[in-house]
Tab-separated table of C-alpha atoms in Angstrom:
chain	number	residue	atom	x	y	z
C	1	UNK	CA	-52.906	55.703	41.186
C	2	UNK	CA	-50.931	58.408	39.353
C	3	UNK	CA	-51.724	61.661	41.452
C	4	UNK	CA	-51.711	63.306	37.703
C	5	UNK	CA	-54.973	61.013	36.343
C	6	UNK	CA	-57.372	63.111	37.149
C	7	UNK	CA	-56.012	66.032	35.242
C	8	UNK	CA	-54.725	63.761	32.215
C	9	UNK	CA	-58.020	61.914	32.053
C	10	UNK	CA	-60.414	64.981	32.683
C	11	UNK	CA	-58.881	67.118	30.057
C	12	UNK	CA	-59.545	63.637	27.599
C	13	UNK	CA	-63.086	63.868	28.975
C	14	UNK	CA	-62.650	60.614	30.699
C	15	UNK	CA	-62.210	59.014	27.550
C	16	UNK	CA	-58.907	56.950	25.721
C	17	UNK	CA	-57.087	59.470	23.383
C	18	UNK	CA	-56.606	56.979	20.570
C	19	UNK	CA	-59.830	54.566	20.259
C	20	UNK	CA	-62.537	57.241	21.945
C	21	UNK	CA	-63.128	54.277	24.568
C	22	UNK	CA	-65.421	55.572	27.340
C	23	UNK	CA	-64.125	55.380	30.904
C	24	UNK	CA	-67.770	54.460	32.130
C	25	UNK	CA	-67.880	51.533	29.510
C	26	UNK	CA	-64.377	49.753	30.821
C	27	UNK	CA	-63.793	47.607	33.183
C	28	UNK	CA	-60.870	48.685	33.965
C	29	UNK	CA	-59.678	52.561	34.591
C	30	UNK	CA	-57.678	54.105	31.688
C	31	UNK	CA	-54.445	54.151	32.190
C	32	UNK	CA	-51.633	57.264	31.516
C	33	UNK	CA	-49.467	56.401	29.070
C	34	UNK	CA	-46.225	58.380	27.749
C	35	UNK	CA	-46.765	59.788	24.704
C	36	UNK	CA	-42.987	59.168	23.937
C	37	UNK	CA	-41.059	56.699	27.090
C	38	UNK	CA	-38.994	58.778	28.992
C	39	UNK	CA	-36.254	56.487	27.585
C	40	UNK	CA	-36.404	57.996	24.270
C	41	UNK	CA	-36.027	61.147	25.681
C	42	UNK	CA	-39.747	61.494	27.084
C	43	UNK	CA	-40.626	63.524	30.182
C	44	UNK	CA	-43.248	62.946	32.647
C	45	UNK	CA	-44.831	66.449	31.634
C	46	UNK	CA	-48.503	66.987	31.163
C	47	UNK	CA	-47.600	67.359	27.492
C	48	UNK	CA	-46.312	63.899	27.189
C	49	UNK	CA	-48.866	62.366	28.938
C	50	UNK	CA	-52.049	60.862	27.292
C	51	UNK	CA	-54.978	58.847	28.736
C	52	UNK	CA	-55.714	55.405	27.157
C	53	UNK	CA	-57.564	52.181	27.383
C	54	UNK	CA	-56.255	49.179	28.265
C	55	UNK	CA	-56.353	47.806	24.689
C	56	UNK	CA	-54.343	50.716	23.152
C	57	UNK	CA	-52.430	50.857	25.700
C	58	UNK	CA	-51.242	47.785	25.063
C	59	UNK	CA	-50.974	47.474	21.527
C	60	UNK	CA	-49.154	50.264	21.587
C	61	UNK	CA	-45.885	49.446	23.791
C	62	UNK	CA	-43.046	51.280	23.257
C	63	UNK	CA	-44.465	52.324	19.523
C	64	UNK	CA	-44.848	55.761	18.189
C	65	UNK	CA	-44.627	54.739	14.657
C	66	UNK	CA	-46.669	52.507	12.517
C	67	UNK	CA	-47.047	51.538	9.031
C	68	UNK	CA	-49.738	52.931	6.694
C	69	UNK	CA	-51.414	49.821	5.478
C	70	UNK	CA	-51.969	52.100	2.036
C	71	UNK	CA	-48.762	52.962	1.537
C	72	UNK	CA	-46.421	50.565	3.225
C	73	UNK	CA	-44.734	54.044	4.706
C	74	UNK	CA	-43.834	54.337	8.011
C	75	UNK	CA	-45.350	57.220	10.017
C	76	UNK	CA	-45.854	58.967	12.939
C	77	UNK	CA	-48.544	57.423	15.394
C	78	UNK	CA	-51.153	60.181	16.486
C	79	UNK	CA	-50.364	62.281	19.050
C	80	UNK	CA	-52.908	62.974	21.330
C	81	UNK	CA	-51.076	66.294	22.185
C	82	UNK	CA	-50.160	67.379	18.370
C	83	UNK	CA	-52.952	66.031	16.529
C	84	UNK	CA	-56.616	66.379	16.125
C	85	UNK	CA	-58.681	63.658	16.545
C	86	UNK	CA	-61.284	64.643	13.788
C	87	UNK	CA	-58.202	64.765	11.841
C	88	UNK	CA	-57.132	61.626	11.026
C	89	UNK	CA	-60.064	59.339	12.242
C	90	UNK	CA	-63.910	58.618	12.103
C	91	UNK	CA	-66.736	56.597	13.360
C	92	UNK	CA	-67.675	53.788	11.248
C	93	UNK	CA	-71.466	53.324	13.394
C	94	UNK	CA	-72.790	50.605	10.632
C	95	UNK	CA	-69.260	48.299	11.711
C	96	UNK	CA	-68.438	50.326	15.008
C	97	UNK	CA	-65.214	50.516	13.695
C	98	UNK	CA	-62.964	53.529	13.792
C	99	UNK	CA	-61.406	54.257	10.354
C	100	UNK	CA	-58.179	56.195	9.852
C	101	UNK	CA	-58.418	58.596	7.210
C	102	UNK	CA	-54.502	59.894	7.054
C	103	UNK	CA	-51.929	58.145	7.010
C	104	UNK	CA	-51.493	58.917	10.733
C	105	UNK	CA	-54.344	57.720	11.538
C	106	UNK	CA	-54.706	54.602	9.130
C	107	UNK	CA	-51.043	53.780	10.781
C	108	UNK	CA	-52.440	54.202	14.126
C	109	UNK	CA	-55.982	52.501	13.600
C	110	UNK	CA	-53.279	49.616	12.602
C	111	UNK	CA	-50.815	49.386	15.035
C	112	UNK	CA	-53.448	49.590	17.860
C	113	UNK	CA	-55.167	47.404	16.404
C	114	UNK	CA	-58.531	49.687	17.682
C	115	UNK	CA	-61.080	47.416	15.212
C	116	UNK	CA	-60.224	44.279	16.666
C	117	UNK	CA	-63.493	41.721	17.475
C	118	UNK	CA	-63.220	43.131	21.386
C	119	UNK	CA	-63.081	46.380	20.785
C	120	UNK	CA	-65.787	46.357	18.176
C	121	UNK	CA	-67.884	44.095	20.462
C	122	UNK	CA	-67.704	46.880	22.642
C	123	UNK	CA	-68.578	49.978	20.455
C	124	UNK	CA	-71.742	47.934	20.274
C	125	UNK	CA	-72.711	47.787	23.843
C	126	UNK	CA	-71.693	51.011	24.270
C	127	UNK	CA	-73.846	52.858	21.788
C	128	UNK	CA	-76.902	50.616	22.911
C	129	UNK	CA	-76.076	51.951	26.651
C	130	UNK	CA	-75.824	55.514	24.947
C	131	UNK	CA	-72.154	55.913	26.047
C	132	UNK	CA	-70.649	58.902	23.909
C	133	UNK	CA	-67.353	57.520	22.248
């Protein structure tokens, strides 16, 4: 394990920077991720380093810009270091979906594709186990 999770996923409050995903409700660990790959000029600083599940993790790759699906624009994906949360996102709890409200965040809700039937599945188990996320 990277000797630097427990300070990247402690200051996240154990949970994924992008989707809100709840350590204790995965079944696998979160994973660090680099904000931007140390091959586009990325370091392996705190400040580059984010916590995510395996899902956005994923989805994201090598990304770290997506199209708004509003505006057909391409933008900046959040940045867990830069951004606020609150921001660009909120909780949908009727659809336990998470609904970009910038551009940002719409791009980024998109890209990760964080509403996707696992994900949501899992918002649902989570809030009946009374998981914060």
């Amino acid at each position: 394990m990277n000797p630097l999770y427990p300070v990247v996923a402690q200051r996240a409050l154990f949970m994924c920077e992008y989707c809100q995903a709840p350590q204790d409700g995965t079944a696998t660990p979160l994973e660090i991720e680099h904000i931007r790959l140390t091959a586009d000029k990325g370091t392996n600083d705190l400040n580059n380093l984010a916590i995510a599940c395996r899902s956005c993790n994923q989805f994201k790759h090598k990304a770290t810009v997506g199209m708004d699906p509003q505006t057909s624009m391409q933008v900046p994906l959040l940045d867990p270091r830069r951004d606020e949360w609150d921001e660009h996102f909120f909780y949908e709890p009727e659809t336990f979906s998470v609904v970009g409200e910038t551009p940002v965040g719409r791009a980024t809700v998109a890209r990760l594709q964080m509403n996707n039937p696992f994900q949501n599945a899992a918002r649902r188990i989570w809030r009946a186990a009374g998981l914060p996320f």
